[in-house]
Amino acid sequence: MSLKNLEIYKSHILEYGFTVINTIFSPEEIDKISRVLENIDTSKENFRKSEDLFAIRQFLKELPEIKDLIFNENIQRVVKEIFGEKYFVVKSIYFDKPETSNWYVAYHQDLTISVDKKLDVPDFGPWTTKQNQFAVQPPLPILENIYTIRIHLDDTDENNGALKVVPKSHSKGIYRPETIDWKVETEEICNVEKGGIMIMKPLTLHGSNRTTNGKKRRVIHIEFSDMELPGGLQWSERMY
């Protein structure tokens, strides 16, 4: 990977809401990550398992031994140079969309953050609680500040659930998917090679189609911010 032109990717994210950078991880690094994932105890409460999807919430907390494998030199440079010096992890999820999966995701924005407790803080809400984990929709500036990295452990295209996005939708505030005017907006499929990453802003409208080519899609989703939360709230997965 040529890291000298990260400015190009940064400007693409700021304008369009997303970018793809391939060859961030070597085949050997992906194999090491995969081996850790193959040996996990899937019965924990933060693990969600169905025939269409396997997911791990609070992924980096559940599998601390994988952190050093994920934060290789390339990822550290991406975070520092594209996001900023003070960005830290605020959320992590692992998705495994199996070969036979009918799982698809309709267009949406990622509008909630994970916090440590439920507090009555102005402009924060609505709230949801799953398995004693608290999620809340924060004010827009907090969402606008977040960057998401999606690490691809498999080659991904439109046939096995690559993300489709609406370019520039991240700069339009809260954008209800039912109001998308396809005469004005366009759709782009984000193909990512095994070992590559997709970076996106949470407010970028995105979704994915069902798998049709019998190939699995495993993705590690990590969100970053450099903002502190008000009113005594803390990021529940904060990690440097």
Coordinates of N, CA and C in Angstrom, one line a residue:
M1 N 0.8 -1.2 0.0 CA 0.0 0.0 0.0 C 0.9 1.3 0.0
S2 N 0.5 2.2 -0.8 CA 1.2 3.5 -0.8 C 0.6 4.4 0.2
L3 N 1.3 4.7 1.3 CA 0.7 5.5 2.3 C 1.0 7.0 2.1
K4 N 1.8 7.3 1.1 CA 2.1 8.7 0.9 C 1.0 9.6 0.4
N5 N -0.1 8.9 -0.1 CA -1.2 9.7 -0.7 C -2.5 9.6 0.1
L6 N -2.3 9.5 1.5 CA -3.5 9.4 2.3 C -4.4 10.6 2.2
E7 N -3.8 11.8 1.8 CA -4.6 13.0 1.7 C -5.7 12.8 0.6
I8 N -5.5 12.0 -0.4 CA -6.5 11.8 -1.4 C -7.7 11.1 -0.8
Y9 N -7.4 10.1 0.0 CA -8.5 9.3 0.6 C -9.3 10.2 1.6
K10 N -8.5 11.0 2.3 CA -9.2 11.9 3.3 C -10.1 12.9 2.6
S11 N -9.7 13.5 1.5 CA -10.5 14.4 0.8 C -11.7 13.7 0.2
H12 N -11.6 12.5 -0.2 CA -12.7 11.7 -0.8 C -13.7 11.5 0.3
I13 N -13.3 11.1 1.5 CA -14.2 10.9 2.6 C -15.0 12.2 2.9
L14 N -14.3 13.3 3.0 CA -14.9 14.5 3.4 C -15.9 15.0 2.3
E15 N -15.7 14.7 1.0 CA -16.6 15.1 0.0 C -17.7 14.1 -0.2
Y16 N -17.4 12.8 -0.2 CA -18.4 11.8 -0.6 C -18.9 11.0 0.5
G17 N -18.2 11.0 1.7 CA -18.6 10.2 2.9 C -18.0 8.9 3.0
F18 N -17.2 8.4 2.1 CA -16.6 7.1 2.2 C -15.4 7.0 1.3
T19 N -14.6 6.0 1.5 CA -13.5 5.6 0.6 C -13.1 4.2 0.8
V20 N -12.4 3.6 -0.2 CA -11.8 2.2 0.0 C -10.3 2.3 -0.2
I21 N -9.6 1.6 0.7 CA -8.1 1.5 0.6 C -7.8 0.0 0.7
N22 N -7.2 -0.6 -0.4 CA -6.9 -2.0 -0.3 C -5.5 -2.2 0.2
T23 N -5.2 -3.5 0.4 CA -3.8 -3.9 0.9 C -3.4 -3.2 2.1
I24 N -4.3 -3.1 3.1 CA -3.9 -2.6 4.4 C -3.3 -3.7 5.3
F25 N -3.8 -4.9 5.1 CA -3.4 -6.1 5.8 C -2.8 -7.1 4.8
S26 N -1.7 -7.7 5.1 CA -1.1 -8.8 4.3 C -1.9 -10.1 4.4
P27 N -1.8 -11.0 3.5 CA -2.5 -12.3 3.6 C -2.2 -13.0 4.9
E28 N -0.9 -12.9 5.4 CA -0.5 -13.5 6.6 C -1.2 -12.9 7.8
E29 N -1.4 -11.5 7.8 CA -2.1 -10.9 8.9 C -3.5 -11.3 8.9
I30 N -4.2 -11.4 7.8 CA -5.6 -11.8 7.7 C -5.7 -13.2 8.2
D31 N -4.8 -14.1 7.9 CA -4.8 -15.5 8.4 C -4.7 -15.5 9.9
K32 N -3.9 -14.7 10.5 CA -3.7 -14.7 12.0 C -5.0 -14.2 12.6
I33 N -5.7 -13.2 12.1 CA -6.9 -12.7 12.6 C -8.0 -13.8 12.4
S34 N -8.0 -14.5 11.3 CA -9.0 -15.5 11.0 C -8.9 -16.7 12.0
R35 N -7.6 -17.0 12.3 CA -7.4 -18.1 13.3 C -7.9 -17.8 14.7
V36 N -7.8 -16.6 15.1 CA -8.3 -16.2 16.4 C -9.9 -16.3 16.4
L37 N -10.5 -15.9 15.3 CA -11.9 -15.9 15.1 C -12.5 -17.3 15.1
E38 N -11.7 -18.2 14.5 CA -12.1 -19.6 14.4 C -12.1 -20.3 15.7
N39 N -11.4 -19.8 16.7 CA -11.3 -20.5 18.0 C -12.1 -19.9 19.1
I40 N -13.1 -19.0 18.8 CA -13.8 -18.4 19.9 C -14.9 -19.2 20.4
D41 N -15.3 -18.9 21.7 CA -16.5 -19.5 22.3 C -17.7 -18.7 21.9
T42 N -18.5 -19.3 21.1 CA -19.6 -18.5 20.5 C -20.9 -18.4 21.4
S43 N -20.8 -18.9 22.6 CA -22.0 -18.9 23.4 C -22.2 -17.7 24.3
K44 N -21.3 -16.7 24.2 CA -21.4 -15.6 25.1 C -22.6 -14.7 24.7
E45 N -23.0 -13.9 25.7 CA -24.2 -13.1 25.4 C -24.1 -12.0 24.4
N46 N -22.8 -11.5 24.2 CA -22.6 -10.5 23.2 C -22.5 -11.0 21.8
F47 N -22.6 -12.4 21.7 CA -22.5 -13.0 20.4 C -23.9 -13.3 19.9
R48 N -24.1 -13.0 18.6 CA -25.5 -13.2 18.1 C -25.3 -14.2 16.9
K49 N -26.0 -15.3 17.0 CA -25.8 -16.3 16.0 C -27.1 -16.8 15.4
S50 N -27.2 -16.7 14.0 CA -28.3 -17.3 13.3 C -27.7 -17.8 12.0
E51 N -28.6 -18.5 11.2 CA -28.1 -19.1 10.0 C -27.7 -18.0 8.9
D52 N -28.2 -16.8 9.1 CA -27.9 -15.7 8.2 C -26.8 -14.7 8.7
L53 N -26.5 -14.7 10.0 CA -25.5 -13.8 10.5 C -25.0 -14.2 11.8
F54 N -23.6 -14.1 11.9 CA -23.0 -14.2 13.2 C -22.4 -12.9 13.5
A55 N -22.6 -12.3 14.7 CA -22.1 -11.0 15.1 C -21.6 -11.0 16.5
I56 N -20.5 -10.2 16.7 CA -20.0 -10.0 18.1 C -20.0 -8.6 18.4
R57 N -20.8 -8.2 19.4 CA -20.8 -6.8 19.8 C -19.7 -6.6 20.8
Q58 N -19.2 -5.4 21.0 CA -18.1 -5.0 21.8 C -16.9 -6.0 21.5
F59 N -16.7 -6.1 20.2 CA -15.7 -7.1 19.7 C -14.3 -7.0 20.3
L60 N -13.8 -5.8 20.4 CA -12.4 -5.6 20.9 C -12.3 -5.9 22.4
K61 N -13.5 -5.7 23.1 CA -13.5 -6.0 24.5 C -13.6 -7.5 24.7
E62 N -14.4 -8.2 23.9 CA -14.6 -9.6 24.0 C -13.4 -10.4 23.6
L63 N -12.6 -9.9 22.6 CA -11.4 -10.6 22.1 C -10.2 -9.7 22.2
P64 N -9.7 -9.3 23.4 CA -8.6 -8.4 23.5 C -7.3 -8.8 22.8
E65 N -7.2 -10.2 22.7 CA -6.0 -10.7 22.0 C -5.9 -10.3 20.6
I66 N -7.0 -9.9 20.0 CA -7.0 -9.6 18.5 C -6.6 -8.1 18.3
K67 N -6.6 -7.3 19.3 CA -6.3 -5.9 19.1 C -5.0 -5.6 18.4
D68 N -3.9 -6.3 18.9 CA -2.6 -6.0 18.3 C -2.5 -6.4 16.9
L69 N -3.3 -7.4 16.5 CA -3.3 -7.9 15.1 C -4.0 -6.9 14.2
I70 N -5.1 -6.2 14.7 CA -5.9 -5.3 14.0 C -5.2 -4.0 13.8
F71 N -4.6 -3.5 14.9 CA -3.9 -2.2 14.9 C -2.5 -2.3 14.4
N72 N -2.3 -2.7 13.2 CA -1.0 -2.8 12.6 C -0.6 -1.4 12.2
E73 N 0.6 -1.3 11.7 CA 1.2 0.0 11.3 C 0.3 0.8 10.4
N74 N -0.2 0.1 9.4 CA -1.0 0.8 8.4 C -2.3 1.4 9.0
I75 N -3.0 0.6 9.8 CA -4.2 1.1 10.4 C -3.9 2.3 11.3
Q76 N -2.8 2.2 12.1 CA -2.4 3.3 13.0 C -2.2 4.6 12.2
R77 N -1.6 4.5 11.0 CA -1.3 5.7 10.2 C -2.6 6.2 9.6
V78 N -3.5 5.3 9.2 CA -4.8 5.8 8.6 C -5.5 6.6 9.7
V79 N -5.6 6.1 10.9 CA -6.3 6.8 12.0 C -5.7 8.1 12.3
K80 N -4.4 8.1 12.4 CA -3.7 9.4 12.7 C -3.7 10.4 11.6
E81 N -3.5 10.0 10.4 CA -3.4 11.0 9.3 C -4.7 11.3 8.6
I82 N -5.7 10.4 8.6 CA -7.0 10.7 8.0 C -7.9 11.3 9.0
F83 N -8.0 10.6 10.2 CA -9.0 11.1 11.2 C -8.4 12.2 12.1
G84 N -7.2 12.0 12.7 CA -6.6 13.0 13.6 C -5.8 12.4 14.7
E85 N -4.9 13.1 15.3 CA -4.0 12.6 16.3 C -4.7 12.1 17.5
K86 N -5.9 12.6 17.9 CA -6.5 12.2 19.1 C -7.7 11.3 19.0
Y87 N -7.8 10.7 17.9 CA -9.0 9.7 17.7 C -8.7 8.4 18.5
F88 N -9.8 7.9 19.1 CA -9.7 6.6 19.8 C -11.0 5.8 19.4
V89 N -10.9 4.5 19.7 CA -12.0 3.6 19.4 C -13.2 3.9 20.4
V90 N -14.4 3.9 19.8 CA -15.6 4.1 20.6 C -16.6 2.9 20.5
K91 N -16.4 2.1 19.4 CA -17.3 1.0 19.2 C -16.7 0.0 18.3
S92 N -17.0 -1.3 18.5 CA -16.5 -2.3 17.6 C -17.5 -3.5 17.5
I93 N -17.7 -4.0 16.3 CA -18.6 -5.1 16.0 C -17.9 -6.0 14.9
Y94 N -18.1 -7.3 15.1 CA -17.7 -8.2 14.0 C -18.9 -8.8 13.4
F95 N -18.9 -8.8 12.0 CA -20.0 -9.4 11.3 C -19.5 -10.6 10.4
D96 N -20.2 -11.7 10.5 CA -19.9 -12.8 9.6 C -21.1 -13.2 8.8
K97 N -21.1 -12.8 7.5 CA -22.3 -13.1 6.7 C -22.0 -14.4 5.9
P98 N -22.5 -15.6 6.4 CA -22.1 -16.8 5.8 C -22.5 -17.0 4.3
E99 N -21.9 -18.0 3.7 CA -22.1 -18.2 2.2 C -23.5 -18.3 1.8
T100 N -24.4 -18.9 2.6 CA -25.8 -19.1 2.3 C -26.7 -18.0 2.8
S101 N -26.1 -16.9 3.2 CA -26.9 -15.9 3.9 C -27.9 -15.2 3.0
N102 N -29.1 -15.0 3.6 CA -30.1 -14.2 2.9 C -30.2 -12.8 3.6
W103 N -29.3 -12.6 4.5 CA -29.3 -11.3 5.2 C -29.0 -10.1 4.3
Y104 N -29.9 -9.2 4.4 CA -29.7 -7.9 3.7 C -30.0 -6.8 4.6
V105 N -29.5 -5.6 4.3 CA -29.7 -4.4 5.2 C -30.2 -3.3 4.3
A106 N -31.4 -2.8 4.7 CA -32.0 -1.7 3.9 C -31.1 -0.4 4.2
Y107 N -31.3 0.6 3.3 CA -30.5 1.8 3.4 C -30.8 2.5 4.8
H108 N -29.8 2.9 5.4 CA -29.9 3.6 6.8 C -28.6 4.4 7.0
Q109 N -28.7 5.2 8.1 CA -27.6 5.9 8.6 C -27.3 5.3 10.0
D110 N -26.1 5.3 10.5 CA -25.7 4.8 11.8 C -25.9 6.0 12.8
L111 N -27.0 6.0 13.5 CA -27.4 7.2 14.3 C -27.2 7.0 15.8
T112 N -26.7 5.9 16.3 CA -26.6 5.7 17.7 C -25.1 5.5 18.1
I113 N -24.8 5.8 19.3 CA -23.5 5.6 19.9 C -23.7 4.7 21.1
S114 N -22.6 3.9 21.5 CA -22.7 3.1 22.7 C -22.1 3.8 23.9
V115 N -22.9 3.9 24.9 CA -22.4 4.6 26.1 C -22.6 3.7 27.4
D116 N -22.0 4.1 28.5 CA -21.8 3.2 29.7 C -23.1 3.1 30.5
K117 N -23.9 4.1 30.4 CA -25.1 4.1 31.3 C -26.2 5.1 30.7
K118 N -27.4 5.0 31.2 CA -28.5 5.8 30.7 C -28.6 7.0 31.6
L119 N -28.4 8.2 31.1 CA -28.6 9.4 31.8 C -29.4 10.4 31.1
D120 N -30.1 11.3 31.8 CA -31.0 12.3 31.2 C -30.1 13.5 30.8
V121 N -29.6 13.4 29.5 CA -28.7 14.5 29.1 C -29.4 15.2 27.9
P122 N -29.5 16.6 27.9 CA -30.2 17.3 26.9 C -29.7 16.9 25.5
D123 N -30.7 16.8 24.6 CA -30.4 16.5 23.1 C -29.9 15.1 22.9
F124 N -29.9 14.2 23.9 CA -29.5 12.8 23.7 C -30.8 12.0 23.7
G125 N -31.1 11.2 22.7 CA -32.3 10.4 22.7 C -32.8 10.2 21.2
P126 N -33.5 9.2 20.9 CA -34.0 8.1 21.9 C -32.9 7.2 22.3
W127 N -33.3 6.4 23.3 CA -32.4 5.4 23.9 C -32.9 4.0 23.6
T128 N -31.9 3.1 23.5 CA -32.2 1.6 23.4 C -31.3 0.9 24.3
T129 N -31.8 -0.2 24.8 CA -31.0 -1.1 25.7 C -31.0 -2.5 25.2
K130 N -29.9 -3.1 24.9 CA -29.8 -4.5 24.5 C -28.8 -5.2 25.4
Q131 N -29.2 -6.3 26.1 CA -28.3 -7.1 26.9 C -27.4 -6.2 27.8
N132 N -28.1 -5.2 28.4 CA -27.4 -4.3 29.4 C -26.4 -3.4 28.7
Q133 N -26.6 -3.2 27.4 CA -25.7 -2.2 26.7 C -26.6 -1.1 26.3
F134 N -26.1 0.1 26.4 CA -26.9 1.3 26.2 C -26.5 2.0 24.9
A135 N -27.5 2.3 24.1 CA -27.2 3.0 22.8 C -28.2 4.2 22.8
V136 N -27.7 5.3 22.3 CA -28.4 6.6 22.3 C -28.1 7.4 21.0
Q137 N -29.1 8.1 20.5 CA -28.8 9.0 19.4 C -28.3 10.3 20.0
P138 N -27.1 10.7 19.7 CA -26.5 11.9 20.2 C -26.8 13.1 19.3
P139 N -26.5 14.3 19.7 CA -26.6 15.5 18.8 C -25.7 15.3 17.6
L140 N -26.2 15.9 16.5 CA -25.5 15.8 15.2 C -24.0 16.0 15.2
P141 N -23.5 17.0 15.9 CA -22.0 17.2 15.8 C -21.2 16.0 16.3
I142 N -21.7 15.2 17.2 CA -21.0 14.0 17.7 C -21.0 13.0 16.6
L143 N -22.1 12.8 15.9 CA -22.2 11.8 14.8 C -21.3 12.3 13.6
E144 N -21.3 13.5 13.3 CA -20.5 14.1 12.2 C -19.0 13.9 12.5
N145 N -18.6 13.8 13.7 CA -17.2 13.7 14.1 C -16.7 12.3 14.0
I146 N -17.5 11.3 13.9 CA -17.1 9.9 13.9 C -16.6 9.4 12.6
Y147 N -15.6 8.5 12.6 CA -15.2 7.8 11.4 C -15.4 6.3 11.7
T148 N -15.8 5.5 10.7 CA -15.9 4.1 10.8 C -14.9 3.4 9.8
I149 N -14.1 2.5 10.4 CA -13.3 1.6 9.5 C -13.9 0.2 9.5
R150 N -14.1 -0.3 8.2 CA -14.6 -1.7 8.1 C -13.5 -2.5 7.4
I151 N -12.9 -3.4 8.2 CA -11.8 -4.3 7.8 C -12.4 -5.5 7.1
H152 N -12.0 -5.8 5.9 CA -12.6 -6.9 5.1 C -11.7 -8.1 5.2
L153 N -12.2 -9.2 5.7 CA -11.4 -10.5 5.8 C -11.6 -11.4 4.6
D154 N -12.5 -10.9 3.7 CA -12.8 -11.7 2.5 C -13.0 -10.7 1.3
D155 N -12.7 -11.1 0.1 CA -13.1 -10.3 -1.1 C -14.6 -10.1 -1.1
T156 N -15.0 -8.8 -1.2 CA -16.4 -8.5 -1.2 C -16.8 -7.6 -2.3
D157 N -17.9 -8.1 -3.0 CA -18.4 -7.3 -4.1 C -20.0 -7.3 -4.0
E158 N -20.6 -6.8 -5.0 CA -22.1 -6.7 -4.9 C -22.8 -8.1 -4.8
N159 N -22.0 -9.2 -5.1 CA -22.6 -10.5 -5.1 C -22.5 -11.2 -3.7
N160 N -21.8 -10.6 -2.8 CA -21.8 -11.2 -1.4 C -21.8 -10.1 -0.4
G161 N -22.7 -9.1 -0.7 CA -23.1 -8.2 0.3 C -22.2 -7.0 0.6
A162 N -21.4 -6.6 -0.5 CA -20.7 -5.3 -0.3 C -21.6 -4.2 0.0
L163 N -21.1 -3.2 0.8 CA -22.0 -2.1 1.1 C -22.3 -1.3 -0.2
K164 N -23.5 -0.8 -0.3 CA -23.9 0.2 -1.3 C -24.1 1.5 -0.5
V165 N -23.7 2.6 -1.1 CA -23.8 3.9 -0.4 C -24.4 4.9 -1.3
V166 N -24.9 6.0 -0.7 CA -25.3 7.2 -1.4 C -24.3 8.2 -1.2
P167 N -23.4 8.5 -2.3 CA -22.4 9.5 -2.1 C -22.9 10.9 -1.7
K168 N -22.2 11.5 -0.8 CA -22.5 12.9 -0.3 C -23.7 12.9 0.7
S169 N -24.3 11.8 1.0 CA -25.5 11.8 1.9 C -25.0 12.2 3.3
H170 N -23.8 12.0 3.6 CA -23.3 12.3 5.0 C -23.4 13.7 5.4
S171 N -23.5 14.6 4.4 CA -23.4 16.1 4.7 C -24.8 16.7 4.7
K172 N -25.9 15.8 4.8 CA -27.2 16.3 4.7 C -28.0 16.1 6.0
G173 N -27.3 15.9 7.1 CA -27.9 15.8 8.4 C -28.6 14.4 8.5
I174 N -29.7 14.4 9.3 CA -30.5 13.2 9.4 C -31.3 13.0 8.1
Y175 N -31.1 11.9 7.4 CA -31.6 11.8 6.1 C -32.4 10.5 6.1
R176 N -33.8 10.6 6.1 CA -34.6 9.4 6.2 C -34.6 8.6 4.9
P177 N -34.3 7.3 4.9 CA -34.1 6.6 3.7 C -35.4 6.6 2.8
E178 N -36.5 6.7 3.4 CA -37.8 6.7 2.6 C -37.9 8.0 1.8
T179 N -37.1 9.0 2.1 CA -37.2 10.2 1.3 C -36.1 10.4 0.2
I180 N -35.3 9.3 0.0 CA -34.3 9.4 -1.0 C -34.9 9.6 -2.4
D181 N -34.5 10.6 -3.1 CA -35.0 10.9 -4.4 C -33.9 10.4 -5.4
W182 N -34.2 9.2 -6.0 CA -33.2 8.6 -6.9 C -33.1 9.3 -8.2
K183 N -33.9 10.3 -8.4 CA -33.7 11.1 -9.6 C -32.5 12.1 -9.4
V184 N -32.2 12.3 -8.1 CA -31.1 13.2 -7.7 C -29.9 12.5 -7.2
E185 N -30.2 11.4 -6.4 CA -29.1 10.7 -5.8 C -28.6 9.6 -6.7
T186 N -27.3 9.1 -6.4 CA -26.8 8.0 -7.1 C -26.4 6.9 -6.0
E187 N -26.2 5.7 -6.5 CA -25.8 4.6 -5.6 C -24.4 4.1 -6.1
E188 N -23.6 3.8 -5.1 CA -22.3 3.2 -5.5 C -22.0 2.0 -4.7
I189 N -21.5 0.9 -5.3 CA -21.2 -0.3 -4.6 C -19.7 -0.2 -4.2
C190 N -19.4 -0.6 -3.0 CA -18.0 -0.5 -2.4 C -17.4 -1.8 -2.4
N191 N -16.8 -2.2 -3.6 CA -16.1 -3.5 -3.6 C -14.8 -3.3 -2.8
V192 N -14.5 -4.3 -2.0 CA -13.2 -4.2 -1.2 C -12.5 -5.6 -1.2
E193 N -11.2 -5.5 -1.5 CA -10.5 -6.8 -1.5 C -10.2 -7.3 -0.1
K194 N -10.0 -8.6 0.0 CA -9.5 -9.2 1.2 C -8.3 -8.5 1.7
G195 N -8.3 -8.0 3.0 CA -7.2 -7.3 3.5 C -7.3 -5.8 3.3
G196 N -8.3 -5.3 2.6 CA -8.6 -3.9 2.4 C -9.6 -3.4 3.5
I197 N -9.7 -2.1 3.4 CA -10.7 -1.4 4.3 C -11.6 -0.5 3.6
M198 N -12.8 -0.3 4.1 CA -13.6 0.8 3.7 C -13.7 1.7 4.9
I199 N -13.6 3.0 4.6 CA -13.8 4.0 5.6 C -15.1 4.8 5.3
M200 N -15.9 5.1 6.3 CA -17.1 5.8 6.0 C -17.5 6.7 7.2
K201 N -18.3 7.7 6.9 CA -18.9 8.5 7.9 C -20.2 7.9 8.3
P202 N -20.6 7.8 9.6 CA -21.8 7.1 10.0 C -23.1 7.7 9.3
L203 N -23.1 9.0 9.0 CA -24.3 9.6 8.4 C -24.4 9.3 6.9
T204 N -23.4 8.6 6.3 CA -23.5 8.2 4.9 C -24.6 7.1 4.8
L205 N -25.6 7.3 4.0 CA -26.6 6.3 3.8 C -26.0 5.1 3.2
H206 N -26.2 3.9 3.8 CA -25.6 2.7 3.3 C -26.5 1.5 3.6
G207 N -26.3 0.4 2.8 CA -27.1 -0.8 3.0 C -26.3 -1.9 2.3
S208 N -26.9 -3.1 2.3 CA -26.2 -4.2 1.5 C -27.3 -5.2 1.1
N209 N -27.0 -5.9 0.0 CA -27.9 -6.9 -0.6 C -27.6 -8.3 -0.1
R210 N -28.5 -9.2 -0.5 CA -28.3 -10.6 -0.1 C -27.1 -11.2 -0.8
T211 N -26.5 -12.2 -0.3 CA -25.4 -12.9 -0.9 C -25.9 -13.8 -2.0
T212 N -25.4 -13.7 -3.2 CA -25.9 -14.6 -4.3 C -24.8 -15.5 -4.9
N213 N -23.5 -15.3 -4.5 CA -22.5 -16.0 -5.2 C -21.9 -17.1 -4.3
G214 N -22.5 -17.4 -3.1 CA -22.0 -18.5 -2.3 C -20.7 -18.2 -1.6
K215 N -20.3 -16.9 -1.5 CA -19.0 -16.6 -0.8 C -19.3 -15.8 0.4
K216 N -18.6 -16.1 1.5 CA -18.9 -15.5 2.8 C -18.3 -14.1 2.8
R217 N -18.7 -13.3 3.8 CA -18.2 -11.9 3.9 C -18.1 -11.7 5.4
R218 N -16.8 -11.5 5.8 CA -16.5 -11.2 7.2 C -15.9 -9.8 7.3
V219 N -16.5 -9.0 8.2 CA -16.1 -7.6 8.4 C -15.9 -7.3 9.8
I220 N -14.9 -6.6 10.1 CA -14.7 -6.0 11.5 C -15.0 -4.5 11.4
H221 N -16.0 -4.0 12.1 CA -16.5 -2.6 12.0 C -16.0 -1.9 13.3
I222 N -15.2 -0.8 13.1 CA -14.7 -0.1 14.3 C -14.9 1.4 14.1
E223 N -15.5 2.0 15.1 CA -15.8 3.4 15.1 C -14.9 4.2 16.0
F224 N -14.5 5.4 15.5 CA -13.5 6.3 16.2 C -14.1 7.7 16.4
S225 N -13.7 8.3 17.5 CA -14.1 9.7 17.7 C -12.9 10.3 18.5
D226 N -12.9 11.7 18.6 CA -11.9 12.3 19.5 C -12.7 13.3 20.4
M227 N -14.0 13.1 20.6 CA -14.8 14.0 21.4 C -15.2 13.3 22.7
E228 N -15.2 14.1 23.8 CA -15.7 13.6 25.1 C -17.2 13.9 25.1
L229 N -17.9 13.0 25.8 CA -19.4 13.2 25.9 C -19.7 14.1 27.1
P230 N -20.9 14.8 27.0 CA -21.3 15.7 28.1 C -22.1 15.0 29.2
G231 N -22.3 15.7 30.3 CA -23.3 15.3 31.3 C -23.0 14.0 32.0
G232 N -21.7 13.6 32.1 CA -21.4 12.4 32.8 C -21.4 11.1 32.0
L233 N -21.8 11.2 30.7 CA -21.8 10.1 29.8 C -20.4 9.7 29.4
Q234 N -20.1 8.4 29.3 CA -18.8 7.9 28.8 C -19.1 6.9 27.6
W235 N -18.2 6.9 26.7 CA -18.2 5.9 25.6 C -18.0 4.5 26.3
S236 N -18.9 3.6 26.0 CA -18.8 2.3 26.7 C -17.6 1.4 26.2
E237 N -17.1 1.7 25.0 CA -16.0 0.8 24.5 C -14.7 1.7 24.3
R238 N -14.6 2.8 25.0 CA -13.5 3.6 24.7 C -12.1 2.9 24.9
M239 N -11.3 3.0 23.9 CA -10.0 2.3 23.9 C -9.0 3.0 23.0
Y240 N -7.8 3.2 23.5 CA -6.8 3.9 22.7 C -6.0 3.0 21.8

